[in-house]
């Protein structure tokens, strides 16, 4: 379960990184197209939100790296560390874009303040021109010259004000372009982080699969070798060799089977790709070898020992054949644990069961009606499909040790027998509906088992009553019926598609288009 949880965590964080990279690309477009002050303010807020999400992702990637290191998953931990560096780089570029935007805003405010001062000087110049006219009428030429100079300075101030305003707009556009470039670099780094997380999962899954494949290869070779040794001992028993001569060899053979069984049980704790059927086959072979050993201990006749040894050899060969099937399944698996394949298989079977149930609803006769020949033929067809579902459930039961799938397989077999006998009534349909719900519940429980708890629960002391202070927004009418949208932390455990559905749901109930 820990390995399945780590695989799921790497997949989830990869999806989150891809989603963040796409949003950062959208931010780049917003920054380059923002002309009005409101648009620039919205882009700045978007950058702040993305920076907060990048911080959360940064923390989660570091936690993943520590968990991989604790499980000695070196391949995944190394790639996770590289992904963390790319997330750090992306966050740094976002923060850089925010700082530039804030500095640009401060410069723009300074330019506006300077323009106001120049405007005041221009007004004084205009007042000087008015004074010039008045003094000219009075005939004071010296004062006219001084006031004329002030008027000229006012006109020059207006011209400088226009030039600086144009320069300020050009500077704002350059700063906006610089912010867009920084956001684009942030998006590129986040895309690289998603790629590293994908590589981390692939490489770590490959390492775990290689570990299991090596264990299976060794066990297969051992089972075949032990089966050959058992055949040789059988021939000696048939030839009339004394039991005392074969006891040590049979005891050594039994010890080898016990060691192989112990290793396979340990491997079965790490992956469901080693099926319960194979473990049962190896355990059955071990029991048969023990019986053969007991025969040698009791000094039975050669024929009795040979019969027990032949039975043990067959059991060892059957165990090897079952392990070979698991080896092939491991090679073709997309995960190291088999959880993903099991969940997908259960989902497909649930869909097939739903289709059978829908067809069954049309076949159940109403009160007083009888089935015709076509209905009976269709009922037999549904019985064959129901048995197919039962067979697939039995195969899935080999990978799942809780017993839930095995119980569902028995239920499906019994329903198929009723359909075959044309015993169609509402009770059969109800059993089918219950089976369908059990299949859905089994998939959900397996998905919950796959998720690992993020950490230990920590109790905190009571610090006093928390007071809720509402904001200044309108709390009447439609505004009072709005539902708060879940935060990124609330949705972090979901897939990208599930998060999209949840957010779309809240938009709809809040009446947003």
mmCIF file of N, CA and C in Angstrom, residues 270-350:
data_model
loop_
_atom_site.group_PDB
_atom_site.id
_atom_site.type_symbol
_atom_site.label_atom_id
_atom_site.label_comp_id
_atom_site.label_asym_id
_atom_site.label_seq_id
_atom_site.Cartn_x
_atom_site.Cartn_y
_atom_site.Cartn_z
ATOM 1 N N UNK A 270 4.668 -6.508 -1.006
ATOM 2 C CA UNK A 270 5.075 -5.302 -1.712
ATOM 3 C C UNK A 270 4.325 -5.097 -3.013
ATOM 4 N N UNK A 271 3.671 -6.145 -3.515
ATOM 5 C CA UNK A 271 3.007 -6.004 -4.807
ATOM 6 C C UNK A 271 1.904 -7.039 -4.939
ATOM 7 N N UNK A 272 0.779 -6.590 -5.525
ATOM 8 C CA UNK A 272 -0.306 -7.508 -5.837
ATOM 9 C C UNK A 272 -0.091 -8.232 -7.155
ATOM 10 N N UNK A 273 0.991 -7.891 -7.867
ATOM 11 C CA UNK A 273 1.299 -8.602 -9.101
ATOM 12 C C UNK A 273 1.706 -10.043 -8.818
ATOM 13 N N UNK A 274 2.182 -10.308 -7.617
ATOM 14 C CA UNK A 274 2.383 -11.688 -7.170
ATOM 15 C C UNK A 274 1.049 -12.159 -6.611
ATOM 16 N N UNK A 275 0.341 -12.976 -7.392
ATOM 17 C CA UNK A 275 -1.053 -13.289 -7.088
ATOM 18 C C UNK A 275 -1.174 -14.233 -5.898
ATOM 19 N N UNK A 276 -2.337 -14.194 -5.287
ATOM 20 C CA UNK A 276 -2.646 -15.110 -4.198
ATOM 21 C C UNK A 276 -2.710 -16.546 -4.708
ATOM 22 N N UNK A 277 -3.087 -16.714 -5.987
ATOM 23 C CA UNK A 277 -3.118 -18.058 -6.565
ATOM 24 C C UNK A 277 -1.731 -18.679 -6.571
ATOM 25 N N UNK A 278 -0.707 -17.888 -6.923
ATOM 26 C CA UNK A 278 0.663 -18.412 -6.936
ATOM 27 C C UNK A 278 1.134 -18.744 -5.526
ATOM 28 N N UNK A 279 0.821 -17.859 -4.573
ATOM 29 C CA UNK A 279 1.212 -18.135 -3.190
ATOM 30 C C UNK A 279 0.539 -19.402 -2.680
ATOM 31 N N UNK A 280 -0.715 -19.598 -3.039
ATOM 32 C CA UNK A 280 -1.407 -20.826 -2.635
ATOM 33 C C UNK A 280 -0.788 -22.052 -3.295
ATOM 34 N N UNK A 281 -0.375 -21.899 -4.564
ATOM 35 C CA UNK A 281 0.249 -23.024 -5.274
ATOM 36 C C UNK A 281 1.578 -23.403 -4.635
ATOM 37 N N UNK A 282 2.373 -22.392 -4.262
ATOM 38 C CA UNK A 282 3.659 -22.668 -3.611
ATOM 39 C C UNK A 282 3.422 -23.292 -2.238
ATOM 40 N N UNK A 283 2.421 -22.808 -1.516
ATOM 41 C CA UNK A 283 2.116 -23.374 -0.204
ATOM 42 C C UNK A 283 1.642 -24.819 -0.327
ATOM 43 N N UNK A 284 0.862 -25.107 -1.371
ATOM 44 C CA UNK A 284 0.409 -26.479 -1.594
ATOM 45 C C UNK A 284 1.602 -27.387 -1.938
ATOM 46 N N UNK A 285 2.540 -26.887 -2.754
ATOM 47 C CA UNK A 285 3.736 -27.675 -3.069
ATOM 48 C C UNK A 285 4.561 -27.941 -1.811
ATOM 49 N N UNK A 286 4.661 -26.920 -0.952
ATOM 50 C CA UNK A 286 5.396 -27.107 0.303
ATOM 51 C C UNK A 286 4.755 -28.193 1.163
ATOM 52 N N UNK A 287 3.435 -28.195 1.217
ATOM 53 C CA UNK A 287 2.732 -29.229 2.014
ATOM 54 C C UNK A 287 2.975 -30.625 1.431
ATOM 55 N N UNK A 288 2.964 -30.752 0.100
ATOM 56 C CA UNK A 288 3.209 -32.058 -0.512
ATOM 57 C C UNK A 288 4.633 -32.542 -0.263
ATOM 58 N N UNK A 289 5.606 -31.598 -0.296
ATOM 59 C CA UNK A 289 6.991 -31.974 -0.010
ATOM 60 C C UNK A 289 7.121 -32.438 1.442
ATOM 61 N N UNK A 290 6.411 -31.791 2.351
ATOM 62 C CA UNK A 290 6.429 -32.221 3.758
ATOM 63 C C UNK A 290 5.878 -33.641 3.898
ATOM 64 N N UNK A 291 4.810 -33.950 3.139
ATOM 65 C CA UNK A 291 4.257 -35.309 3.190
ATOM 66 C C UNK A 291 5.281 -36.330 2.704
ATOM 67 N N UNK A 292 6.009 -35.988 1.622
ATOM 68 C CA UNK A 292 7.044 -36.905 1.121
ATOM 69 C C UNK A 292 8.151 -37.091 2.153
ATOM 70 N N UNK A 293 8.511 -35.995 2.852
ATOM 71 C CA UNK A 293 9.536 -36.100 3.892
ATOM 72 C C UNK A 293 9.067 -36.997 5.029
ATOM 73 N N UNK A 294 7.806 -36.887 5.404
ATOM 74 C CA UNK A 294 7.256 -37.743 6.456
ATOM 75 C C UNK A 294 7.304 -39.223 6.049
ATOM 76 N N UNK A 295 7.091 -39.472 4.761
ATOM 77 C CA UNK A 295 7.151 -40.860 4.292
ATOM 78 C C UNK A 295 8.555 -41.432 4.461
ATOM 79 N N UNK A 296 9.580 -40.631 4.190
ATOM 80 C CA UNK A 296 10.941 -41.119 4.376
ATOM 81 C C UNK A 296 11.275 -41.307 5.862
ATOM 82 N N UNK A 297 10.693 -40.444 6.712
ATOM 83 C CA UNK A 297 10.936 -40.566 8.146
ATOM 84 C C UNK A 297 10.299 -41.830 8.714
ATOM 85 N N UNK A 298 9.175 -42.197 8.157
ATOM 86 C CA UNK A 298 8.468 -43.392 8.657
ATOM 87 C C UNK A 298 9.011 -44.683 8.064
ATOM 88 N N UNK A 299 9.973 -44.575 7.163
ATOM 89 C CA UNK A 299 10.574 -45.759 6.533
ATOM 90 C C UNK A 299 9.512 -46.620 5.873
ATOM 91 N N UNK A 300 8.654 -45.960 5.093
ATOM 92 C CA UNK A 300 7.619 -46.677 4.364
ATOM 93 C C UNK A 300 8.243 -47.422 3.185
ATOM 94 N N UNK A 301 7.424 -48.160 2.497
ATOM 95 C CA UNK A 301 7.909 -48.915 1.342
ATOM 96 C C UNK A 301 8.292 -47.967 0.221
ATOM 97 N N UNK A 302 9.113 -48.487 -0.721
ATOM 98 C CA UNK A 302 9.563 -47.656 -1.827
ATOM 99 C C UNK A 302 8.423 -47.149 -2.672
ATOM 100 N N UNK A 303 7.384 -47.957 -2.841
ATOM 101 C CA UNK A 303 6.255 -47.530 -3.655
ATOM 102 C C UNK A 303 5.503 -46.376 -3.006
ATOM 103 N N UNK A 304 5.332 -46.419 -1.696
ATOM 104 C CA UNK A 304 4.634 -45.335 -0.998
ATOM 105 C C UNK A 304 5.434 -44.030 -1.048
ATOM 106 N N UNK A 305 6.755 -44.164 -0.844
ATOM 107 C CA UNK A 305 7.596 -42.961 -0.925
ATOM 108 C C UNK A 305 7.588 -42.385 -2.332
ATOM 109 N N UNK A 306 7.640 -43.249 -3.344
ATOM 110 C CA UNK A 306 7.653 -42.780 -4.729
ATOM 111 C C UNK A 306 6.362 -42.059 -5.077
ATOM 112 N N UNK A 307 5.233 -42.574 -4.586
ATOM 113 C CA UNK A 307 3.950 -41.936 -4.860
ATOM 114 C C UNK A 307 3.882 -40.546 -4.236
ATOM 115 N N UNK A 308 4.350 -40.414 -2.978
ATOM 116 C CA UNK A 308 4.336 -39.104 -2.306
ATOM 117 C C UNK A 308 5.294 -38.136 -2.988
ATOM 118 N N UNK A 309 6.436 -38.665 -3.439
ATOM 119 C CA UNK A 309 7.409 -37.787 -4.107
ATOM 120 C C UNK A 309 6.908 -37.340 -5.476
ATOM 121 N N UNK A 310 6.201 -38.223 -6.196
ATOM 122 C CA UNK A 310 5.636 -37.832 -7.486
ATOM 123 C C UNK A 310 4.596 -36.739 -7.302
ATOM 124 N N UNK A 311 3.789 -36.870 -6.257
ATOM 125 C CA UNK A 311 2.790 -35.830 -5.964
ATOM 126 C C UNK A 311 3.467 -34.506 -5.635
ATOM 127 N N UNK A 312 4.582 -34.557 -4.882
ATOM 128 C CA UNK A 312 5.311 -33.339 -4.537
ATOM 129 C C UNK A 312 5.926 -32.706 -5.781
ATOM 130 N N UNK A 313 6.457 -33.515 -6.696
ATOM 131 C CA UNK A 313 7.040 -32.982 -7.921
ATOM 132 C C UNK A 313 5.993 -32.270 -8.776
ATOM 133 N N UNK A 314 4.814 -32.849 -8.876
ATOM 134 C CA UNK A 314 3.740 -32.205 -9.632
ATOM 135 C C UNK A 314 3.355 -30.865 -9.009
ATOM 136 N N UNK A 315 3.294 -30.823 -7.687
ATOM 137 C CA UNK A 315 2.973 -29.567 -7.004
ATOM 138 C C UNK A 315 4.013 -28.492 -7.265
ATOM 139 N N UNK A 316 5.302 -28.870 -7.277
ATOM 140 C CA UNK A 316 6.364 -27.895 -7.553
ATOM 141 C C UNK A 316 6.278 -27.372 -8.985
ATOM 142 N N UNK A 317 5.973 -28.240 -9.940
ATOM 143 C CA UNK A 317 5.828 -27.803 -11.332
ATOM 144 C C UNK A 317 4.625 -26.873 -11.504
ATOM 145 N N UNK A 318 3.528 -27.163 -10.822
ATOM 146 C CA UNK A 318 2.348 -26.301 -10.888
ATOM 147 C C UNK A 318 2.636 -24.926 -10.289
ATOM 148 N N UNK A 319 3.385 -24.897 -9.189
ATOM 149 C CA UNK A 319 3.755 -23.620 -8.581
ATOM 150 C C UNK A 319 4.632 -22.810 -9.533
ATOM 151 N N UNK A 320 5.575 -23.467 -10.207
ATOM 152 C CA UNK A 320 6.434 -22.769 -11.160
ATOM 153 C C UNK A 320 5.618 -22.199 -12.315
ATOM 154 N N UNK A 321 4.631 -22.966 -12.810
ATOM 155 C CA UNK A 321 3.786 -22.475 -13.913
ATOM 156 C C UNK A 321 2.980 -21.256 -13.492
ATOM 157 N N UNK A 322 2.467 -21.252 -12.263
ATOM 158 C CA UNK A 322 1.707 -20.100 -11.785
ATOM 159 C C UNK A 322 2.608 -18.876 -11.633
ATOM 160 N N UNK A 323 3.837 -19.071 -11.177
ATOM 161 C CA UNK A 323 4.778 -17.956 -11.043
ATOM 162 C C UNK A 323 5.165 -17.393 -12.410
ATOM 163 N N UNK A 324 5.231 -18.256 -13.426
ATOM 164 C CA UNK A 324 5.532 -17.781 -14.776
ATOM 165 C C UNK A 324 4.435 -16.837 -15.264
ATOM 166 N N UNK A 325 3.177 -17.174 -14.980
ATOM 167 C CA UNK A 325 2.076 -16.283 -15.376
ATOM 168 C C UNK A 325 2.181 -14.929 -14.684
ATOM 169 N N UNK A 326 2.538 -14.959 -13.398
ATOM 170 C CA UNK A 326 2.718 -13.684 -12.689
ATOM 171 C C UNK A 326 3.898 -12.895 -13.254
ATOM 172 N N UNK A 327 4.926 -13.604 -13.692
ATOM 173 C CA UNK A 327 6.089 -12.930 -14.282
ATOM 174 C C UNK A 327 5.693 -12.206 -15.567
ATOM 175 N N UNK A 328 4.879 -12.825 -16.389
ATOM 176 C CA UNK A 328 4.418 -12.185 -17.617
ATOM 177 C C UNK A 328 3.519 -10.986 -17.307
ATOM 178 N N UNK A 329 2.668 -11.144 -16.310
ATOM 179 C CA UNK A 329 1.781 -10.042 -15.930
ATOM 180 C C UNK A 329 2.586 -8.859 -15.381
ATOM 181 N N UNK A 330 3.638 -9.138 -14.638
ATOM 182 C CA UNK A 330 4.497 -8.079 -14.115
ATOM 183 C C UNK A 330 5.171 -7.315 -15.245
ATOM 184 N N UNK A 331 5.605 -8.035 -16.265
ATOM 185 C CA UNK A 331 6.284 -7.408 -17.389
ATOM 186 C C UNK A 331 5.360 -6.445 -18.131
ATOM 187 N N UNK A 332 4.075 -6.787 -18.223
ATOM 188 C CA UNK A 332 3.120 -5.976 -18.985
ATOM 189 C C UNK A 332 2.407 -4.920 -18.138
ATOM 190 N N UNK A 333 2.666 -4.909 -16.843
ATOM 191 C CA UNK A 333 1.962 -3.985 -15.954
ATOM 192 C C UNK A 333 2.516 -2.576 -16.089
ATOM 193 N N UNK A 334 1.628 -1.571 -15.914
ATOM 194 C CA UNK A 334 2.017 -0.169 -15.939
ATOM 195 C C UNK A 334 2.371 0.351 -14.550
ATOM 196 N N UNK A 335 2.187 -0.476 -13.531
ATOM 197 C CA UNK A 335 2.520 -0.090 -12.166
ATOM 198 C C UNK A 335 3.284 -1.237 -11.513
ATOM 199 N N UNK A 336 3.881 -0.951 -10.382
ATOM 200 C CA UNK A 336 4.657 -1.975 -9.694
ATOM 201 C C UNK A 336 3.831 -2.769 -8.693
ATOM 202 N N UNK A 337 2.635 -2.311 -8.404
ATOM 203 C CA UNK A 337 1.808 -2.954 -7.387
ATOM 204 C C UNK A 337 0.585 -3.658 -7.958
ATOM 205 N N UNK A 338 0.140 -3.259 -9.157
ATOM 206 C CA UNK A 338 -1.056 -3.849 -9.748
ATOM 207 C C UNK A 338 -2.344 -3.203 -9.297
ATOM 208 N N UNK A 339 -2.263 -2.173 -8.434
ATOM 209 C CA UNK A 339 -3.480 -1.520 -7.946
ATOM 210 C C UNK A 339 -4.213 -0.797 -9.069
ATOM 211 N N UNK A 340 -3.461 -0.101 -9.918
ATOM 212 C CA UNK A 340 -4.102 0.658 -10.989
ATOM 213 C C UNK A 340 -4.850 -0.269 -11.933
ATOM 214 N N UNK A 341 -4.230 -1.390 -12.289
ATOM 215 C CA UNK A 341 -4.881 -2.343 -13.181
ATOM 216 C C UNK A 341 -6.111 -2.964 -12.528
ATOM 217 N N UNK A 342 -5.996 -3.246 -11.214
ATOM 218 C CA UNK A 342 -7.130 -3.847 -10.506
ATOM 219 C C UNK A 342 -8.319 -2.901 -10.466
ATOM 220 N N UNK A 343 -8.056 -1.625 -10.187
ATOM 221 C CA UNK A 343 -9.140 -0.642 -10.152
ATOM 222 C C UNK A 343 -9.794 -0.502 -11.527
ATOM 223 N N UNK A 344 -8.968 -0.460 -12.558
ATOM 224 C CA UNK A 344 -9.511 -0.349 -13.910
ATOM 225 C C UNK A 344 -10.351 -1.572 -14.261
ATOM 226 N N UNK A 345 -9.883 -2.750 -13.854
ATOM 227 C CA UNK A 345 -10.629 -3.974 -14.136
ATOM 228 C C UNK A 345 -11.973 -3.980 -13.411
ATOM 229 N N UNK A 346 -11.978 -3.532 -12.150
ATOM 230 C CA UNK A 346 -13.233 -3.479 -11.401
ATOM 231 C C UNK A 346 -14.207 -2.480 -12.020
ATOM 232 N N UNK A 347 -13.706 -1.359 -12.504
ATOM 233 C CA UNK A 347 -14.571 -0.378 -13.148
ATOM 234 C C UNK A 347 -15.208 -0.942 -14.415
ATOM 235 N N UNK A 348 -14.432 -1.674 -15.204
ATOM 236 C CA UNK A 348 -14.978 -2.268 -16.421
ATOM 237 C C UNK A 348 -16.027 -3.329 -16.086
ATOM 238 N N UNK A 349 -15.750 -4.122 -15.061
ATOM 239 C CA UNK A 349 -16.721 -5.154 -14.677
ATOM 240 C C UNK A 349 -18.001 -4.529 -14.141
ATOM 241 N N UNK A 350 -17.857 -3.413 -13.409
ATOM 242 C CA UNK A 350 -19.051 -2.733 -12.907
ATOM 243 C C UNK A 350 -19.897 -2.201 -14.065
#
